[in-house]
DNA sequence: GATGGGAATGATACACATTCTCAACCATTA
DNA sequence: TAATGGTTGAGAATGTGTATCATTCCCATC
């Protein structure tokens, strides 16, 4: 997971990194595109995808392949876990100490070369929960 | 996660269930479609998607929203974890005792109504590992 | 300062998984 | 039997992500 090679920090990549670091959410590629476009209106969608992928390979950012149909990206790269709202798809960090030893257990009980793991909780976020209650009482 | 309501067991649904129970892998909707089509050649792809989704909502089967671009389905509905090959996308079960108490921890440290969790390991499966070694030695 | 080659970009077309739409169909009940 | 409502199959539509390709940019060298 080390940087495989230095990549050139083009203006586009700089802006993508900055915008990603600016938010505490875990935006999808499209959301990153929208954020970046405010500063670089002529940037192409392909460039955003290409560079998010590139920077994830490089270890500069984290690619979250969580449930749902979209990949999400995170500027915080240390091991931590997430919770996803089954209702609106939002992804938040969850405060739970990392359990890196799980990798060893998995390695022992399978014939895979284990490289990592991810825990994803699912639930209903506060906003969606309230919306549901209102819908019922009405 | 209880069955919300009885659903009618149409021939299509019956066959989908049977075929899904028959395999120990975690097929994608398309793979299920291929398996089912051998017995019901005129079934529509939409029907397969519709019913997999329906049966998952109903708790009859498990929908795995793991990494990768496709949803996968599992006839075994008790809590267990998975490992996904980052190379070929294959998903296997991992022998690891379930940790249902994690849900409580997550619930305590967030404002979500936690409904469950899933642990997904990633790694390189035996087949892909061998293929890689060959590619290097050549 | 010109220039040549590789990397990067933006526009577009494409691929793929999934969902939607809708007419036809079927089981059940009035 | 007729009406009702859920179900199906076919195909169109959507949405996410990838590939292609001409153009542009960067930068070392002349």
Coordinates of C-alpha atoms (C1' of nucleotides) in Angstrom, one line a residue:
Chain A
X1 CA 0.0 0.0 0.0
X2 CA 3.0 2.3 -0.2
X3 CA 3.1 4.9 -2.9
X4 CA 4.2 3.0 -5.9
X5 CA 5.7 6.0 -7.5
X6 CA 5.5 9.7 -7.3
X7 CA 2.7 11.1 -9.3
X8 CA 2.8 14.6 -10.6
X9 CA 0.6 17.0 -8.7
X10 CA -1.3 18.6 -11.5
X11 CA -3.8 21.4 -10.7
X12 CA -6.7 19.0 -11.2
X13 CA -5.2 16.5 -8.7
X14 CA -4.4 19.2 -6.2
X15 CA -8.0 20.5 -6.3
X16 CA -9.4 16.9 -6.0
X17 CA -7.3 16.3 -3.0
X18 CA -8.1 19.6 -1.3
X19 CA -11.8 19.2 -1.8
X20 CA -11.8 15.6 -0.6
X21 CA -9.8 16.6 2.5
X22 CA -12.3 19.5 3.1
X23 CA -15.3 17.3 3.8
X24 CA -15.8 14.8 6.6
X25 CA -18.3 12.7 4.5
X26 CA -17.3 10.0 2.1
X27 CA -18.3 11.4 -1.3
X28 CA -18.9 9.4 -4.4
X29 CA -16.9 10.1 -7.6
X30 CA -19.8 12.2 -8.9
X31 CA -20.0 14.2 -5.7
X32 CA -16.3 14.9 -5.9
X33 CA -16.8 15.9 -9.5
X34 CA -19.5 18.4 -8.5
X35 CA -17.3 19.9 -5.7
X36 CA -14.3 20.2 -8.0
X37 CA -16.2 21.7 -10.8
X38 CA -17.0 24.7 -8.8
X39 CA -13.3 25.6 -8.9
X40 CA -12.4 24.0 -12.2
X41 CA -15.5 24.3 -14.4
X42 CA -13.9 22.7 -17.4
X43 CA -12.6 19.5 -15.7
X44 CA -13.8 16.3 -17.3
X45 CA -15.6 13.6 -15.4
X46 CA -13.1 11.0 -16.7
X47 CA -10.3 13.0 -15.2
X48 CA -11.9 12.8 -11.8
X49 CA -12.5 9.1 -12.0
X50 CA -9.0 8.5 -13.4
X51 CA -7.3 10.5 -10.7
X52 CA -9.4 9.2 -7.8
X53 CA -8.5 5.7 -8.9
X54 CA -4.8 6.6 -9.3
X55 CA -4.5 8.3 -6.0
X56 CA -6.2 5.4 -4.3
X57 CA -3.7 3.0 -5.9
X58 CA -1.0 5.3 -4.7
X59 CA -2.3 5.2 -1.1
X60 CA -2.9 8.9 -1.0
X61 CA -6.6 8.4 -0.4
X62 CA -8.8 5.5 0.5
X63 CA -11.3 3.9 -1.9
X64 CA -14.3 2.5 -0.1
X65 CA -15.9 -0.3 -1.9
X66 CA -18.8 -0.5 0.5
X67 CA -22.3 -1.7 -0.3
X68 CA -24.5 0.3 -2.6
X69 CA -23.8 0.8 -6.2
X70 CA -21.1 3.5 -6.0
X71 CA -17.6 3.7 -4.8
X72 CA -16.8 6.3 -2.2
X73 CA -13.6 8.0 -1.4
X74 CA -12.0 9.1 1.9
X75 CA -9.0 11.4 2.5
X76 CA -8.3 9.6 5.8
X77 CA -6.3 6.5 5.1
X78 CA -5.8 4.8 8.4
X79 CA -7.9 1.7 9.3
X80 CA -11.4 2.6 10.5
X81 CA -14.9 1.4 10.0
X82 CA -18.1 2.8 8.6
X83 CA -21.8 2.7 8.9
X84 CA -24.1 3.1 6.0
X85 CA -27.7 4.3 6.1
X86 CA -29.8 1.7 4.3
X87 CA -32.3 4.5 3.6
X88 CA -30.3 7.4 2.1
X89 CA -26.9 5.7 1.4
X90 CA -24.9 8.1 3.5
X91 CA -21.7 6.8 5.0
X92 CA -20.3 7.9 8.3
X93 CA -17.2 6.9 10.3
X94 CA -17.8 4.7 13.3
X95 CA -15.8 5.1 16.5
X96 CA -14.6 1.6 17.0
X97 CA -11.0 0.5 17.7
X98 CA -9.5 -1.2 14.7
X99 CA -9.0 -4.9 14.8
X100 CA -6.0 -5.6 12.6
X101 CA -5.5 -9.1 14.1
X102 CA -8.6 -10.2 12.2
X103 CA -6.5 -10.4 9.1
X104 CA -4.4 -13.1 10.7
X105 CA -7.4 -15.2 11.7
X106 CA -8.8 -14.9 8.2
X107 CA -5.4 -15.9 6.8
X108 CA -5.3 -19.0 8.9
X109 CA -8.7 -20.2 8.0
X110 CA -8.5 -19.7 4.2
X111 CA -6.2 -20.2 1.3
X112 CA -6.2 -16.5 0.4
X113 CA -3.4 -14.1 0.8
X114 CA -5.3 -11.7 3.0
X115 CA -4.5 -8.1 2.5
X116 CA -7.0 -6.4 4.7
X117 CA -10.6 -6.1 5.9
X118 CA -13.4 -3.7 6.3
X119 CA -16.3 -3.7 8.7
X120 CA -19.5 -2.0 7.5
X121 CA -22.4 -1.5 9.8
X122 CA -25.8 -0.8 8.3
X123 CA -28.6 1.1 10.0
X124 CA -30.9 4.0 9.8
X125 CA -29.4 7.5 10.3
X126 CA -31.0 10.0 12.6
X127 CA -32.5 12.0 9.7
X128 CA -34.1 9.1 8.0
X129 CA -35.3 7.7 11.4
X130 CA -37.2 10.9 12.1
X131 CA -38.6 11.0 8.6
X132 CA -39.9 7.5 9.1
X133 CA -41.6 8.3 12.4
X134 CA -43.3 11.3 10.8
X135 CA -44.5 9.2 7.9
X136 CA -46.1 6.7 10.4
X137 CA -47.8 9.2 12.6
X138 CA -49.4 10.9 9.6
Chain B
X1 CA -35.4 -9.0 9.3
X2 CA -38.5 -11.2 9.8
X3 CA -40.6 -12.1 6.8
X4 CA -42.6 -9.0 6.3
X5 CA -45.4 -10.8 4.6
X6 CA -45.9 -14.1 2.8
X7 CA -45.1 -13.9 -0.8
X8 CA -46.6 -16.2 -3.4
X9 CA -44.3 -18.9 -4.4
X10 CA -44.6 -18.7 -8.2
X11 CA -42.7 -21.2 -10.3
X12 CA -40.1 -18.6 -11.2
X13 CA -39.5 -17.8 -7.5
X14 CA -39.3 -21.5 -6.6
X15 CA -36.7 -22.2 -9.3
X16 CA -34.6 -19.1 -8.3
X17 CA -34.6 -20.3 -4.6
X18 CA -33.7 -23.9 -5.6
X19 CA -30.9 -22.9 -7.8
X20 CA -29.5 -20.5 -5.3
X21 CA -29.6 -23.1 -2.6
X22 CA -27.8 -25.6 -4.9
X23 CA -24.5 -23.7 -5.1
X24 CA -22.1 -22.8 -2.3
X25 CA -20.8 -19.8 -4.1
X26 CA -22.3 -16.3 -3.9
X27 CA -23.6 -15.7 -7.4
X28 CA -24.4 -12.4 -9.0
X29 CA -27.9 -11.7 -10.3
X30 CA -26.6 -12.5 -13.8
X31 CA -25.2 -15.8 -12.7
X32 CA -28.5 -16.7 -11.1
X33 CA -30.2 -15.7 -14.3
X34 CA -28.0 -18.1 -16.3
X35 CA -28.6 -20.9 -13.9
X36 CA -32.4 -20.4 -13.8
X37 CA -32.6 -20.0 -17.6
X38 CA -31.6 -23.6 -18.1
X39 CA -34.8 -24.7 -16.5
X40 CA -37.0 -21.7 -17.5
X41 CA -35.6 -20.5 -20.8
X42 CA -38.2 -17.8 -21.2
X43 CA -37.7 -16.1 -17.8
X44 CA -36.9 -12.4 -18.0
X45 CA -33.8 -10.9 -16.5
X46 CA -36.0 -8.3 -14.8
X47 CA -38.0 -11.1 -13.1
X48 CA -34.8 -12.5 -11.6
X49 CA -33.7 -9.1 -10.3
X50 CA -37.1 -8.3 -9.0
X51 CA -37.5 -11.6 -7.1
X52 CA -34.0 -11.7 -5.7
X53 CA -34.6 -8.2 -4.3
X54 CA -38.0 -9.2 -3.0
X55 CA -36.8 -12.4 -1.3
X56 CA -33.9 -10.5 0.2
X57 CA -36.3 -7.9 1.7
X58 CA -38.3 -10.8 3.0
X59 CA -35.4 -12.4 4.7
X60 CA -35.6 -15.6 2.7
X61 CA -32.1 -15.0 1.2
X62 CA -29.2 -12.7 1.9
X63 CA -28.2 -9.9 -0.3
X64 CA -24.4 -9.2 -0.2
X65 CA -23.6 -5.6 -0.9
X66 CA -19.9 -6.2 -0.9
X67 CA -17.3 -4.4 -2.8
X68 CA -17.1 -4.7 -6.5
X69 CA -19.7 -3.5 -8.9
X70 CA -22.2 -6.3 -8.5
X71 CA -24.6 -7.4 -5.8
X72 CA -24.3 -11.1 -4.8
X73 CA -26.8 -13.4 -3.2
X74 CA -26.6 -16.1 -0.7
X75 CA -29.1 -18.8 0.3
X76 CA -27.6 -19.1 3.8
X77 CA -29.0 -16.3 5.9
X78 CA -27.2 -16.6 9.3
X79 CA -24.5 -14.2 10.2
X80 CA -21.2 -15.1 8.6
X81 CA -18.3 -13.2 6.9
X82 CA -16.8 -13.2 3.5
X83 CA -13.5 -12.8 1.7
X84 CA -13.3 -11.3 -1.8
X85 CA -10.5 -11.8 -4.3
X86 CA -9.4 -8.4 -5.4
X87 CA -8.2 -10.0 -8.6
X88 CA -11.1 -12.1 -9.9
X89 CA -13.9 -10.8 -7.7
X90 CA -14.8 -14.3 -6.3
X91 CA -16.4 -14.3 -2.9
X92 CA -15.9 -17.1 -0.4
X93 CA -17.2 -17.7 3.1
X94 CA -14.6 -17.2 5.9
X95 CA -14.6 -19.4 9.0
X96 CA -14.7 -16.9 11.7
X97 CA -17.1 -16.9 14.7
X98 CA -19.7 -14.2 14.3
X99 CA -19.5 -11.1 16.5
X100 CA -23.0 -9.9 17.0
X101 CA -22.0 -7.8 20.0
X102 CA -20.3 -5.4 17.6
X103 CA -23.7 -4.0 16.7
X104 CA -24.2 -2.8 20.3
X105 CA -20.8 -1.1 20.3
X106 CA -21.7 0.6 17.0
X107 CA -25.0 1.6 18.4
X108 CA -23.5 3.2 21.4
X109 CA -21.0 5.3 19.5
X110 CA -23.3 6.6 16.8
X111 CA -26.8 8.1 16.4
X112 CA -27.8 5.4 14.0
X113 CA -30.3 2.6 14.6
X114 CA -27.9 -0.2 13.9
X115 CA -29.5 -3.1 12.2
X116 CA -26.4 -5.3 11.4
X117 CA -22.9 -5.5 10.2
X118 CA -20.8 -7.3 7.8
X119 CA -17.1 -8.0 7.7
X120 CA -15.4 -8.3 4.3
X121 CA -11.8 -9.4 4.0
X122 CA -10.0 -8.8 0.8
X123 CA -7.1 -10.8 -0.6
X124 CA -5.8 -12.9 -3.4
X125 CA -7.3 -16.3 -3.9
X126 CA -5.1 -19.4 -4.5
X127 CA -5.9 -19.5 -8.2
X128 CA -5.0 -15.8 -8.8
X129 CA -1.9 -16.1 -6.6
X130 CA -0.5 -18.9 -8.7
X131 CA -1.3 -17.1 -11.9
X132 CA 0.6 -14.1 -10.6
X133 CA 3.7 -16.1 -9.7
X134 CA 3.8 -17.7 -13.1
X135 CA 3.5 -14.2 -14.7
X136 CA 6.5 -13.0 -12.7
X137 CA 8.8 -16.0 -13.4
X138 CA 8.1 -15.7 -17.1
Chain C
dG1 C1' 14.1 30.1 -27.1
dA2 C1' 12.7 26.0 -30.1
dT3 C1' 11.5 21.1 -30.1
dG4 C1' 10.4 16.4 -29.2
dG5 C1' 8.5 12.7 -26.3
dG6 C1' 5.8 11.1 -22.6
dA7 C1' 2.2 12.1 -19.4
dA8 C1' -2.3 14.3 -18.5
dT9 C1' -6.6 16.2 -19.9
dG10 C1' -11.4 16.8 -21.7
dA11 C1' -14.9 15.2 -24.8
dT12 C1' -17.2 11.5 -26.2
dA13 C1' -18.5 6.9 -27.0
dC14 C1' -19.0 2.7 -24.8
dA15 C1' -19.9 -1.2 -21.5
dC16 C1' -22.3 -3.0 -17.9
dA17 C1' -25.5 -3.7 -14.0
dT18 C1' -29.7 -2.5 -12.5
dT19 C1' -34.3 -0.4 -12.6
dC20 C1' -38.4 1.2 -14.9
dT21 C1' -42.4 0.9 -17.9
dC22 C1' -46.1 -1.4 -19.7
dA23 C1' -48.9 -4.6 -22.0
dA24 C1' -50.2 -9.2 -21.4
dC25 C1' -51.1 -12.9 -18.2
dC26 C1' -52.8 -15.5 -14.3
dA27 C1' -54.9 -16.6 -9.8
dT28 C1' -58.3 -15.4 -6.7
dT29 C1' -62.5 -13.5 -5.3
dA30 C1' -67.0 -11.2 -5.8
Chain D
dT1 C1' -68.2 -15.0 -15.5
dA2 C1' -66.2 -10.5 -14.6
dA3 C1' -63.4 -7.8 -11.9
dT4 C1' -59.2 -7.1 -9.2
dG5 C1' -54.6 -7.1 -8.2
dG6 C1' -50.3 -9.2 -8.2
dT7 C1' -46.7 -11.2 -11.6
dT8 C1' -44.3 -11.8 -15.8
dG9 C1' -41.4 -10.9 -20.0
dA10 C1' -39.5 -7.6 -23.2
dG11 C1' -37.3 -3.8 -24.0
dA12 C1' -36.2 1.0 -22.9
dA13 C1' -34.1 4.0 -19.7
dT14 C1' -30.8 5.2 -16.1
dG15 C1' -26.6 5.5 -13.8
dT16 C1' -21.9 4.4 -12.8
dG17 C1' -17.7 3.6 -14.4
dT18 C1' -14.2 2.7 -18.3
dA19 C1' -11.9 3.2 -22.9
dT20 C1' -10.6 5.9 -26.7
dC21 C1' -8.4 9.5 -28.8
dA22 C1' -7.1 14.0 -30.4
dT23 C1' -5.2 17.9 -28.1
dT24 C1' -2.5 20.1 -24.6
dC25 C1' 0.9 20.4 -21.0
dC26 C1' 5.4 19.7 -18.8
dC27 C1' 10.1 19.4 -19.0
dA28 C1' 14.6 18.0 -20.3
dT29 C1' 17.6 18.7 -24.1
dC30 C1' 19.4 21.0 -27.9

